[in-house]
Short mmCIF file of N, CA, C and O in Angstrom, two decimals:
data_model
loop_
_atom_site.label_atom_id
_atom_site.label_comp_id
_atom_site.label_asym_id
_atom_site.label_seq_id
_atom_site.Cartn_x
_atom_site.Cartn_y
_atom_site.Cartn_z
N MET A 3 38.37 7.08 -43.33
CA MET A 3 36.72 7.43 -42.76
C MET A 3 36.12 7.86 -43.59
O MET A 3 36.62 8.68 -44.41
N THR A 4 35.13 7.16 -43.49
CA THR A 4 33.70 7.95 -44.44
C THR A 4 32.98 8.74 -43.85
O THR A 4 32.67 8.94 -42.59
N SER A 5 32.31 9.82 -44.37
CA SER A 5 31.41 10.89 -43.99
C SER A 5 29.91 10.24 -43.84
O SER A 5 29.56 9.97 -45.45
N ASN A 6 29.10 10.60 -43.37
CA ASN A 6 27.30 10.04 -44.06
C ASN A 6 26.96 11.63 -44.44
O ASN A 6 25.72 12.03 -44.66
N HIS A 7 27.83 12.46 -44.78
CA HIS A 7 27.28 13.88 -45.15
C HIS A 7 26.92 13.82 -46.40
O HIS A 7 25.60 14.14 -46.58
N ALA A 8 27.01 12.87 -47.17
CA ALA A 8 26.08 13.03 -49.04
C ALA A 8 25.09 11.86 -48.67
O ALA A 8 23.94 12.59 -49.12
N PHE A 9 24.90 11.31 -47.15
CA PHE A 9 23.31 10.54 -47.15
C PHE A 9 22.55 11.47 -46.35
O PHE A 9 21.42 11.30 -47.12
N THR A 10 23.25 12.22 -46.02
CA THR A 10 22.31 13.15 -45.41
C THR A 10 21.84 14.40 -46.35
O THR A 10 20.63 14.31 -45.74
N ASP A 11 22.19 14.45 -46.80
CA ASP A 11 21.88 15.70 -48.20
C ASP A 11 20.87 14.81 -49.18
O ASP A 11 19.81 15.21 -49.99
N SER A 12 20.65 13.51 -49.11
CA SER A 12 20.12 13.03 -50.01
C SER A 12 18.53 12.48 -49.42
O SER A 12 18.09 12.20 -50.15
N CYS A 13 18.70 12.91 -48.34
CA CYS A 13 17.16 12.19 -47.75
C CYS A 13 16.48 13.89 -47.45
O CYS A 13 16.64 14.01 -46.18
N PRO A 14 15.93 14.23 -48.30
CA PRO A 14 15.17 15.74 -48.30
C PRO A 14 14.37 15.35 -46.75
O PRO A 14 13.45 14.44 -46.34
N LYS A 15 13.91 16.78 -46.21
CA LYS A 15 12.58 16.74 -44.77
C LYS A 15 11.84 16.47 -45.43
O LYS A 15 11.67 17.02 -46.58
N ILE A 16 10.84 16.13 -44.82
CA ILE A 16 9.43 15.62 -45.37
C ILE A 16 8.81 16.75 -44.83
O ILE A 16 8.96 16.84 -43.52
N GLU A 17 7.83 17.34 -45.84
CA GLU A 17 7.27 18.97 -45.11
C GLU A 17 5.59 18.51 -45.31
O GLU A 17 4.97 17.71 -46.58
N ALA A 18 5.32 19.20 -44.95
CA ALA A 18 3.83 19.34 -45.00
C ALA A 18 3.23 20.47 -45.61
O ALA A 18 3.51 21.77 -45.53
N GLN A 19 1.87 20.46 -46.79
CA GLN A 19 1.90 21.44 -47.35
C GLN A 19 -0.03 21.46 -46.77
O GLN A 19 -0.59 20.45 -47.08
N LEU A 20 -0.19 22.80 -46.39
CA LEU A 20 -1.74 22.67 -46.49
C LEU A 20 -2.52 22.72 -47.47
O LEU A 20 -2.74 23.26 -48.43
N VAL A 21 -3.64 21.96 -47.40
CA VAL A 21 -4.59 21.95 -48.82
C VAL A 21 -4.84 23.23 -48.82
O VAL A 21 -5.57 23.36 -47.86
N PRO A 22 -5.45 23.41 -50.25
CA PRO A 22 -6.23 24.60 -50.29
C PRO A 22 -7.74 24.20 -50.39
O PRO A 22 -7.94 23.41 -50.50
N VAL A 23 -8.86 25.64 -50.00
CA VAL A 23 -10.04 25.12 -49.77
C VAL A 23 -10.69 24.47 -51.21
O VAL A 23 -11.26 24.03 -51.42
N LEU A 24 -9.97 24.94 -52.46
CA LEU A 24 -10.26 24.71 -53.57
C LEU A 24 -10.23 23.03 -53.79
O LEU A 24 -11.19 22.81 -54.36
N ARG A 25 -9.25 22.34 -53.07
CA ARG A 25 -9.16 21.09 -53.39
C ARG A 25 -9.62 20.11 -52.32
O ARG A 25 -9.31 18.75 -52.23
N ARG A 26 -10.56 20.62 -50.98
CA ARG A 26 -10.70 20.09 -49.92
C ARG A 26 -11.60 18.89 -50.23
O ARG A 26 -11.26 17.88 -50.01
N MET A 27 -12.46 18.98 -51.77
CA MET A 27 -13.61 18.47 -51.95
C MET A 27 -12.68 16.94 -52.37
O MET A 27 -13.45 16.02 -52.43
N GLN A 28 -12.15 17.45 -52.87
CA GLN A 28 -11.11 16.54 -53.55
C GLN A 28 -10.07 15.18 -52.51
O GLN A 28 -9.67 13.91 -53.28
N ILE A 29 -9.94 15.81 -51.62
CA ILE A 29 -8.80 15.16 -50.89
C ILE A 29 -9.18 13.45 -50.12
O ILE A 29 -8.92 12.71 -50.39
N PHE A 30 -10.17 13.36 -49.82
CA PHE A 30 -10.87 12.23 -49.22
C PHE A 30 -11.15 11.11 -50.20
O PHE A 30 -10.38 10.09 -50.29
N PRO A 31 -11.35 11.30 -51.75
CA PRO A 31 -11.46 10.27 -52.19
C PRO A 31 -10.06 9.68 -52.89
O PRO A 31 -9.82 8.91 -53.38
N GLU A 32 -9.39 10.73 -53.18
CA GLU A 32 -7.83 10.34 -53.47
C GLU A 32 -6.97 9.87 -52.45
O GLU A 32 -6.41 9.08 -52.69
N TYR A 33 -7.38 10.23 -51.03
CA TYR A 33 -6.57 9.20 -50.31
C TYR A 33 -6.96 8.33 -49.63
O TYR A 33 -6.61 7.07 -48.96
N PHE A 34 -8.73 8.11 -49.80
CA PHE A 34 -9.26 7.34 -48.61
C PHE A 34 -9.83 6.05 -49.68
O PHE A 34 -10.53 5.58 -49.43
N GLY A 35 -10.28 6.84 -50.87
CA GLY A 35 -10.89 5.89 -51.59
C GLY A 35 -12.39 5.45 -51.55
O GLY A 35 -12.77 6.45 -50.93
N ARG A 36 -12.50 4.13 -51.32
CA ARG A 36 -14.01 3.86 -51.54
C ARG A 36 -14.29 3.94 -49.87
O ARG A 36 -15.93 3.81 -49.33
N HIS A 37 -12.88 3.50 -49.09
CA HIS A 37 -13.49 3.75 -47.38
C HIS A 37 -13.16 5.15 -47.23
O HIS A 37 -13.48 5.72 -45.90
N MET A 38 -13.28 6.46 -47.93
CA MET A 38 -13.53 8.30 -47.45
C MET A 38 -14.69 8.39 -46.23
O MET A 38 -14.25 9.27 -45.31
N LEU A 39 -15.85 7.81 -46.68
CA LEU A 39 -16.81 8.19 -45.57
C LEU A 39 -16.20 7.00 -43.86
O LEU A 39 -16.04 7.78 -42.35
N THR A 40 -15.78 5.51 -44.27
CA THR A 40 -15.43 5.56 -43.19
C THR A 40 -13.99 6.06 -42.29
O THR A 40 -13.94 6.27 -41.21
N ALA A 41 -13.06 6.64 -43.09
CA ALA A 41 -12.19 6.83 -42.61
C ALA A 41 -12.39 8.33 -41.95
O ALA A 41 -11.50 8.56 -40.94
N GLU A 42 -12.82 9.16 -42.66
CA GLU A 42 -12.73 10.34 -42.32
C GLU A 42 -13.80 10.23 -40.71
O GLU A 42 -13.39 11.04 -39.57
N ALA A 43 -14.91 9.45 -40.55
CA ALA A 43 -15.18 9.49 -39.03
C ALA A 43 -14.24 8.83 -38.36
O ALA A 43 -14.53 9.19 -37.35
N MET A 44 -13.77 7.74 -38.49
CA MET A 44 -12.66 7.57 -37.90
C MET A 44 -11.32 8.10 -37.03
O MET A 44 -11.12 7.88 -35.76
N VAL A 45 -11.14 8.96 -37.67
CA VAL A 45 -10.16 9.80 -37.46
C VAL A 45 -11.08 10.86 -36.59
O VAL A 45 -10.47 11.08 -34.96
N TYR A 46 -12.08 11.42 -36.76
CA TYR A 46 -12.38 12.55 -35.94
C TYR A 46 -13.15 11.72 -34.58
O TYR A 46 -12.48 12.09 -33.10
N GLN A 47 -13.79 10.24 -34.42
CA GLN A 47 -13.96 9.85 -33.37
C GLN A 47 -12.88 8.83 -32.50
O GLN A 47 -13.39 8.91 -31.23
N THR A 48 -11.69 9.15 -33.28
CA THR A 48 -10.49 8.58 -32.36
C THR A 48 -9.50 9.77 -31.88
O THR A 48 -9.84 9.50 -30.95
N LEU A 49 -9.71 10.63 -32.39
CA LEU A 49 -9.66 12.39 -31.57
C LEU A 49 -10.76 12.57 -30.27
O LEU A 49 -10.28 12.64 -29.30
N GLY A 50 -11.91 11.85 -30.20
CA GLY A 50 -13.27 11.56 -29.52
C GLY A 50 -12.85 11.31 -28.19
O GLY A 50 -13.28 11.86 -27.10
N ALA A 51 -12.37 10.04 -28.78
CA ALA A 51 -11.82 9.21 -27.87
C ALA A 51 -10.40 9.24 -26.75
O ALA A 51 -10.61 8.96 -25.76
N LEU A 52 -9.92 9.84 -27.29
CA LEU A 52 -8.64 10.15 -26.75
C LEU A 52 -8.64 11.82 -25.93
O LEU A 52 -7.83 11.93 -25.12
N CYS A 53 -9.44 12.60 -26.18
CA CYS A 53 -9.52 14.26 -25.65
C CYS A 53 -11.04 14.49 -25.40
O CYS A 53 -11.99 14.46 -26.00
N GLN A 54 -10.89 14.85 -23.96
CA GLN A 54 -12.20 14.87 -23.64
C GLN A 54 -12.91 16.02 -23.93
O GLN A 54 -14.11 15.88 -23.93
N GLU A 55 -12.38 17.59 -24.45
CA GLU A 55 -12.62 18.32 -24.39
C GLU A 55 -12.65 18.22 -26.29
O GLU A 55 -13.71 19.42 -26.32
N TYR A 56 -12.51 17.48 -26.80
CA TYR A 56 -12.85 18.02 -28.05
C TYR A 56 -14.24 17.65 -28.64
O TYR A 56 -15.33 15.97 -28.10
N ALA A 57 -14.95 18.57 -29.02
CA ALA A 57 -16.60 18.44 -29.41
C ALA A 57 -16.27 18.63 -30.85
O ALA A 57 -17.66 19.34 -31.16
N GLY A 58 -15.61 18.85 -31.94
CA GLY A 58 -16.07 18.60 -33.20
C GLY A 58 -15.63 19.59 -33.97
O GLY A 58 -14.44 21.12 -32.49
N GLY A 59 -15.44 20.51 -34.68
CA GLY A 59 -14.73 21.57 -35.34
C GLY A 59 -14.34 21.52 -36.44
O GLY A 59 -14.35 20.36 -37.36
N TYR A 60 -13.93 22.18 -37.38
CA TYR A 60 -13.20 22.73 -38.21
C TYR A 60 -11.42 21.95 -38.32
O TYR A 60 -10.92 21.90 -37.89
N TRP A 61 -11.39 20.95 -39.62
CA TRP A 61 -10.16 20.60 -39.60
C TRP A 61 -9.74 21.26 -40.90
O TRP A 61 -10.05 21.61 -42.01
N ASP A 62 -8.12 21.17 -40.54
CA ASP A 62 -6.87 21.52 -41.91
C ASP A 62 -6.26 20.32 -42.36
O ASP A 62 -6.63 19.07 -41.35
N PHE A 63 -6.26 19.88 -43.81
CA PHE A 63 -6.37 18.87 -44.39
C PHE A 63 -4.58 19.47 -44.49
O PHE A 63 -4.41 20.38 -45.36
N TYR A 64 -3.48 18.66 -44.70
CA TYR A 64 -2.35 18.71 -44.85
C TYR A 64 -2.00 17.29 -45.81
O TYR A 64 -1.84 16.28 -45.14
N GLU A 65 -1.17 17.81 -46.88
CA GLU A 65 -0.14 16.77 -47.81
C GLU A 65 1.02 16.76 -47.61
O GLU A 65 1.61 17.64 -47.28
N LEU A 66 1.78 15.40 -47.58
CA LEU A 66 2.96 15.62 -47.48
C LEU A 66 3.65 15.25 -48.49
O LEU A 66 3.48 14.56 -49.65
N ASN A 67 5.50 15.75 -48.64
CA ASN A 67 6.05 15.40 -49.73
C ASN A 67 6.63 13.96 -50.09
O ASN A 67 7.21 13.93 -51.25
N ASN A 68 5.92 13.42 -49.30
CA ASN A 68 6.39 11.30 -49.39
C ASN A 68 5.05 11.21 -49.52
O ASN A 68 5.33 9.63 -49.77
N GLY A 69 4.09 11.53 -49.95
CA GLY A 69 3.03 10.79 -50.74
C GLY A 69 2.16 10.71 -49.38
O GLY A 69 1.19 10.53 -49.69
N GLY A 70 1.91 11.15 -48.13
CA GLY A 70 1.24 10.83 -47.16
C GLY A 70 0.33 12.06 -47.13
O GLY A 70 0.49 12.93 -47.68
N PHE A 71 -0.29 12.12 -45.95
CA PHE A 71 -1.65 12.86 -45.92
C PHE A 71 -1.90 12.80 -44.45
O PHE A 71 -1.79 11.85 -43.43
N TYR A 72 -2.56 14.29 -43.51
CA TYR A 72 -2.80 14.11 -42.58
C TYR A 72 -3.99 15.19 -42.08
O TYR A 72 -3.72 16.03 -43.01
N MET A 73 -4.81 15.41 -40.78
CA MET A 73 -5.45 16.29 -40.96
C MET A 73 -5.48 16.80 -39.44
O MET A 73 -5.11 15.51 -38.93
N ALA A 74 -5.71 18.07 -39.27
CA ALA A 74 -5.84 18.65 -37.89
C ALA A 74 -6.77 19.24 -37.49
O ALA A 74 -7.10 20.20 -38.08
N PRO A 75 -6.85 19.33 -36.36
CA PRO A 75 -8.07 20.39 -35.60
C PRO A 75 -7.82 21.88 -36.26
O PRO A 75 -6.56 21.73 -35.95
N SER A 76 -8.32 22.53 -36.78
CA SER A 76 -8.04 24.15 -37.14
C SER A 76 -7.93 24.98 -35.72
O SER A 76 -9.21 25.68 -35.41
N THR A 77 -7.09 24.55 -34.79
CA THR A 77 -6.97 25.41 -33.05
C THR A 77 -5.57 25.75 -32.68
O THR A 77 -4.62 25.40 -33.32
N ASP A 78 -5.16 26.90 -31.71
CA ASP A 78 -4.60 27.37 -31.44
C ASP A 78 -4.32 27.15 -30.13
O ASP A 78 -3.15 26.84 -29.54
N LYS A 79 -5.69 25.92 -29.66
CA LYS A 79 -5.24 25.91 -28.48
C LYS A 79 -4.76 24.22 -28.36
O LYS A 79 -4.54 23.25 -29.05
N ARG A 80 -4.18 24.24 -27.26
CA ARG A 80 -3.74 23.27 -26.87
C ARG A 80 -4.51 22.11 -26.25
O ARG A 80 -5.47 21.88 -26.27
N MET A 81 -4.57 20.52 -26.32
CA MET A 81 -5.35 19.20 -26.59
C MET A 81 -4.81 18.70 -25.33
O MET A 81 -3.18 17.82 -26.02
N ARG A 82 -5.39 18.11 -24.04
CA ARG A 82 -4.87 17.28 -23.42
C ARG A 82 -5.26 15.08 -23.85
O ARG A 82 -6.94 15.13 -24.41
N LEU A 83 -4.74 14.99 -24.61
CA LEU A 83 -4.74 13.43 -25.11
C LEU A 83 -4.51 12.49 -23.45
O LEU A 83 -3.32 12.39 -23.45
N GLN A 84 -5.27 11.37 -23.49
CA GLN A 84 -5.12 10.28 -22.74
C GLN A 84 -5.48 9.08 -23.14
O GLN A 84 -6.76 9.36 -23.89
N CYS A 85 -4.42 8.43 -23.34
CA CYS A 85 -4.47 6.70 -24.22
C CYS A 85 -4.63 5.94 -23.06
O CYS A 85 -3.33 5.68 -22.33
N ALA A 86 -5.85 5.49 -22.59
CA ALA A 86 -5.93 4.10 -21.65
C ALA A 86 -5.24 2.94 -21.96
O ALA A 86 -4.57 2.46 -21.15
N GLY A 87 -4.62 2.75 -23.16
CA GLY A 87 -4.08 1.65 -23.61
C GLY A 87 -2.65 1.56 -23.35
O GLY A 87 -1.88 0.53 -22.67
N ASN A 88 -1.82 2.59 -22.75
CA ASN A 88 -0.28 2.85 -22.83
C ASN A 88 -0.03 3.77 -21.76
O ASN A 88 1.08 4.19 -21.39
N GLY A 89 -1.54 4.48 -20.97
CA GLY A 89 -0.82 5.49 -20.19
C GLY A 89 -0.64 6.86 -20.44
O GLY A 89 -0.42 7.88 -19.37
N PHE A 90 -0.47 7.15 -21.33
CA PHE A 90 -0.06 8.69 -22.16
C PHE A 90 -1.47 9.41 -21.60
O PHE A 90 -2.08 9.37 -21.51
N ASP A 91 -0.97 10.46 -21.01
CA ASP A 91 -1.78 11.78 -20.33
C ASP A 91 -0.65 13.32 -20.51
O ASP A 91 0.43 13.26 -19.47
N ALA A 92 -0.98 13.89 -21.89
CA ALA A 92 -0.40 15.02 -22.01
C ALA A 92 -0.55 15.70 -22.93
O ALA A 92 -2.02 15.34 -23.39
N GLU A 93 -0.38 17.17 -22.51
CA GLU A 93 -0.69 18.36 -23.52
C GLU A 93 -0.06 18.32 -24.78
O GLU A 93 1.16 18.34 -25.25
N MET A 94 -1.26 18.75 -26.00
CA MET A 94 0.02 19.03 -26.90
C MET A 94 -0.60 19.71 -28.14
O MET A 94 -2.15 19.88 -27.74
N SER A 95 -0.50 20.04 -29.08
CA SER A 95 -0.85 21.42 -30.15
C SER A 95 -1.86 20.68 -30.59
O SER A 95 -1.64 19.42 -30.86
N ALA A 96 -2.82 21.10 -31.33
CA ALA A 96 -3.66 20.49 -32.07
C ALA A 96 -3.64 19.68 -33.27
O ALA A 96 -3.73 18.53 -33.71
N ASP A 97 -2.45 19.96 -33.80
CA ASP A 97 -1.54 19.83 -35.13
C ASP A 97 -1.10 18.07 -34.52
O ASP A 97 -1.14 17.43 -35.27
N ALA A 98 -0.12 18.04 -33.60
CA ALA A 98 0.56 16.92 -32.97
C ALA A 98 -1.07 16.10 -32.61
O ALA A 98 -0.40 14.74 -33.38
N ALA A 99 -1.93 16.42 -32.18
CA ALA A 99 -3.07 15.56 -32.15
C ALA A 99 -3.77 15.25 -32.98
O ALA A 99 -4.24 13.83 -32.99
N GLY A 100 -3.79 15.85 -34.11
CA GLY A 100 -4.30 15.24 -35.52
C GLY A 100 -3.61 14.25 -35.55
O GLY A 100 -4.15 13.52 -36.49
N ILE A 101 -1.93 14.36 -35.78
CA ILE A 101 -1.30 13.24 -36.31
C ILE A 101 -1.51 11.95 -35.68
O ILE A 101 -1.62 10.91 -35.96
N VAL A 102 -1.69 12.16 -34.49
CA VAL A 102 -2.07 10.96 -33.28
C VAL A 102 -2.90 10.26 -33.86
O VAL A 102 -2.95 9.16 -33.85
N ALA A 103 -3.99 11.09 -33.71
CA ALA A 103 -5.51 10.69 -34.40
C ALA A 103 -5.39 10.04 -35.33
O ALA A 103 -5.77 8.76 -35.84
N CYS A 104 -4.59 10.72 -36.34
CA CYS A 104 -4.82 10.02 -37.92
C CYS A 104 -4.06 8.76 -37.71
O CYS A 104 -4.45 7.64 -38.22
N LEU A 105 -3.00 8.55 -36.92
CA LEU A 105 -2.36 7.35 -37.16
C LEU A 105 -3.02 5.90 -36.40
O LEU A 105 -2.64 5.49 -36.66
N PHE A 106 -3.47 6.34 -35.37
CA PHE A 106 -4.47 5.43 -34.82
C PHE A 106 -5.61 4.90 -35.61
O PHE A 106 -5.83 3.79 -35.88
N ALA A 107 -6.21 6.16 -36.39
CA ALA A 107 -7.12 5.65 -37.59
C ALA A 107 -6.50 5.20 -38.40
O ALA A 107 -7.36 4.17 -38.84
N PHE A 108 -5.43 5.35 -39.22
CA PHE A 108 -5.12 4.77 -40.46
C PHE A 108 -4.32 3.12 -40.05
O PHE A 108 -4.60 2.09 -40.76
N ASN A 109 -3.91 3.12 -38.41
CA ASN A 109 -3.27 2.15 -38.33
C ASN A 109 -4.90 0.73 -37.83
O ASN A 109 -4.67 -0.31 -38.38
N GLY A 110 -5.76 1.61 -37.36
CA GLY A 110 -6.93 0.66 -37.06
C GLY A 110 -7.98 0.33 -38.69
O GLY A 110 -8.30 -0.68 -38.90
N LEU A 111 -7.88 1.17 -39.64
CA LEU A 111 -7.71 0.89 -41.27
C LEU A 111 -7.32 0.26 -41.87
O LEU A 111 -8.07 -0.88 -42.52
N VAL A 112 -6.24 -0.13 -41.42
CA VAL A 112 -5.54 -1.37 -42.01
C VAL A 112 -6.11 -2.45 -41.91
O VAL A 112 -6.29 -3.32 -42.83
N TRP A 113 -6.18 -2.72 -40.29
CA TRP A 113 -6.79 -4.41 -39.97
C TRP A 113 -8.31 -4.35 -40.40
O TRP A 113 -8.74 -5.39 -40.65
N ARG A 114 -9.19 -3.00 -40.60
CA ARG A 114 -10.96 -2.89 -40.81
C ARG A 114 -10.89 -3.21 -42.30
O ARG A 114 -11.84 -4.06 -42.76
N THR A 115 -9.88 -3.06 -43.04
CA THR A 115 -10.02 -2.26 -44.79
C THR A 115 -9.55 -3.47 -45.24
O THR A 115 -9.66 -3.91 -46.68
N ARG A 116 -8.22 -3.99 -44.64
CA ARG A 116 -7.44 -4.78 -45.74
C ARG A 116 -6.98 -3.85 -46.83
O ARG A 116 -5.68 -4.57 -47.89
N ASP A 117 -7.34 -2.61 -46.75
CA ASP A 117 -6.78 -1.78 -47.70
C ASP A 117 -5.21 -1.18 -47.89
O ASP A 117 -4.75 -0.50 -46.57
N VAL A 118 -4.05 -1.44 -48.50
CA VAL A 118 -2.81 -1.23 -48.57
C VAL A 118 -2.13 0.78 -48.68
O VAL A 118 -1.59 0.54 -47.95
N ARG A 119 -3.73 1.01 -49.02
CA ARG A 119 -3.28 2.64 -49.08
C ARG A 119 -3.18 2.96 -47.60
O ARG A 119 -2.53 4.28 -47.63
N PHE A 120 -4.02 2.49 -46.33
CA PHE A 120 -3.73 2.91 -44.93
C PHE A 120 -2.57 2.53 -44.58
O PHE A 120 -2.07 3.41 -43.70
N GLU A 121 -1.96 1.49 -44.62
CA GLU A 121 -0.63 1.27 -44.53
C GLU A 121 0.53 2.17 -44.81
O GLU A 121 1.09 3.17 -43.74
N ARG A 122 0.47 2.38 -46.35
CA ARG A 122 1.06 3.73 -47.14
C ARG A 122 1.01 5.17 -46.32
O ARG A 122 1.97 5.61 -45.52
N LEU A 123 -0.30 5.31 -45.80
CA LEU A 123 -0.92 6.20 -45.41
C LEU A 123 -0.34 6.50 -44.04
O LEU A 123 0.72 7.37 -43.41
N PHE A 124 -0.17 5.52 -43.00
CA PHE A 124 0.41 5.38 -41.78
C PHE A 124 1.82 5.32 -41.32
O PHE A 124 2.68 6.32 -41.21
N TYR A 125 2.23 4.84 -42.46
CA TYR A 125 4.35 4.95 -42.73
C TYR A 125 4.74 6.01 -43.06
O TYR A 125 5.50 6.86 -42.30
N SER A 126 3.55 6.62 -44.18
CA SER A 126 4.16 8.03 -44.39
C SER A 126 4.06 9.20 -43.44
O SER A 126 4.69 9.73 -43.36
N LEU A 127 3.07 9.18 -42.44
CA LEU A 127 2.69 9.83 -41.48
C LEU A 127 3.81 9.84 -40.29
O LEU A 127 4.07 10.51 -39.76
N ARG A 128 4.26 8.30 -40.15
CA ARG A 128 4.60 8.16 -39.13
C ARG A 128 6.24 8.92 -39.24
O ARG A 128 6.98 9.28 -38.50
N GLU A 129 6.31 8.62 -40.36
CA GLU A 129 8.10 9.50 -40.78
C GLU A 129 8.12 10.49 -41.04
O GLU A 129 9.15 11.32 -40.63
N PHE A 130 7.17 11.17 -41.17
CA PHE A 130 6.79 12.97 -40.80
C PHE A 130 6.99 13.37 -39.47
O PHE A 130 7.26 14.11 -38.98
N ALA A 131 6.19 12.45 -38.57
CA ALA A 131 6.05 12.85 -37.33
C ALA A 131 7.42 12.44 -36.56
O ALA A 131 7.60 13.26 -35.23
N SER A 132 7.94 11.38 -36.82
CA SER A 132 9.66 11.44 -36.30
C SER A 132 10.18 12.62 -36.22
O SER A 132 11.21 12.89 -35.65
N ASP A 133 10.13 13.77 -37.27
CA ASP A 133 10.55 14.71 -37.15
C ASP A 133 10.27 16.13 -36.98
O ASP A 133 10.31 17.20 -37.06
N HIS A 134 9.11 15.75 -36.24
CA HIS A 134 7.89 16.93 -35.99
C HIS A 134 8.59 17.23 -34.66
O HIS A 134 9.24 17.08 -34.11
N ALA A 135 8.05 18.75 -34.01
CA ALA A 135 8.49 19.39 -33.21
C ALA A 135 7.96 18.63 -31.76
O ALA A 135 8.70 18.84 -30.56
N GLU A 136 7.21 17.89 -32.15
CA GLU A 136 6.34 17.11 -30.36
C GLU A 136 6.74 15.69 -30.86
O GLU A 136 5.75 14.90 -30.68
N ALA A 137 7.32 15.13 -31.83
CA ALA A 137 7.87 13.95 -32.00
C ALA A 137 7.66 13.00 -31.23
O ALA A 137 7.30 11.99 -30.78
N CYS A 138 8.27 13.54 -29.53
CA CYS A 138 8.45 12.23 -28.53
C CYS A 138 7.01 12.50 -27.73
O CYS A 138 6.70 10.85 -27.68
N ALA A 139 6.02 13.57 -27.83
CA ALA A 139 5.07 13.45 -27.60
C ALA A 139 3.92 12.41 -28.59
O ALA A 139 3.39 11.63 -27.84
N ILE A 140 4.20 12.60 -29.81
CA ILE A 140 3.24 11.76 -30.82
C ILE A 140 3.68 10.39 -30.40
O ILE A 140 2.79 9.45 -30.62
N SER A 141 5.28 10.15 -30.65
CA SER A 141 5.70 8.92 -30.28
C SER A 141 5.23 8.09 -29.39
O SER A 141 4.46 6.94 -29.10
N ALA A 142 5.07 8.75 -28.07
CA ALA A 142 4.52 8.27 -26.64
C ALA A 142 3.09 8.05 -26.75
O ALA A 142 2.77 6.76 -25.96
N ALA A 143 2.45 8.54 -27.48
CA ALA A 143 1.11 8.86 -27.62
C ALA A 143 0.67 7.37 -28.19
O ALA A 143 -0.16 6.91 -27.79
N ILE A 144 1.30 7.03 -29.19
CA ILE A 144 0.95 5.82 -30.18
C ILE A 144 1.55 4.52 -29.71
O ILE A 144 1.08 3.72 -30.53
N ASP A 145 2.79 4.94 -28.91
CA ASP A 145 3.55 3.36 -28.35
C ASP A 145 2.57 3.11 -27.85
O ASP A 145 1.65 2.80 -26.62
#
């Protein structure tokens, strides 16, 4: 009988680190390159399309230790997301809502720009989301 213990120990948990205020100006060029204005707008527009209550605001930026990145509204309020394409309709934290918006936007940017950076961002964020406290809701929203 073999044990999966060694395999489990070799896969570190993916963690998010809040981007410090002093690095915020560098983040979009670093992760989005020449598409930074399009990518930023697409994330905001995506959340606006999914959440009727969303009316803009300050967002926090997070870097993932697997090379990924995401952004989420900086609020403790829960947000109701509705996805017409799959029938999803539920409340989630602003953090989870930001992950959903980024996943939708990164996927759209893959097709729109053909830039592989968005494919990497999508898969890195999806990997992080799979272990998020609201993983089931995130998965249902993007399904």
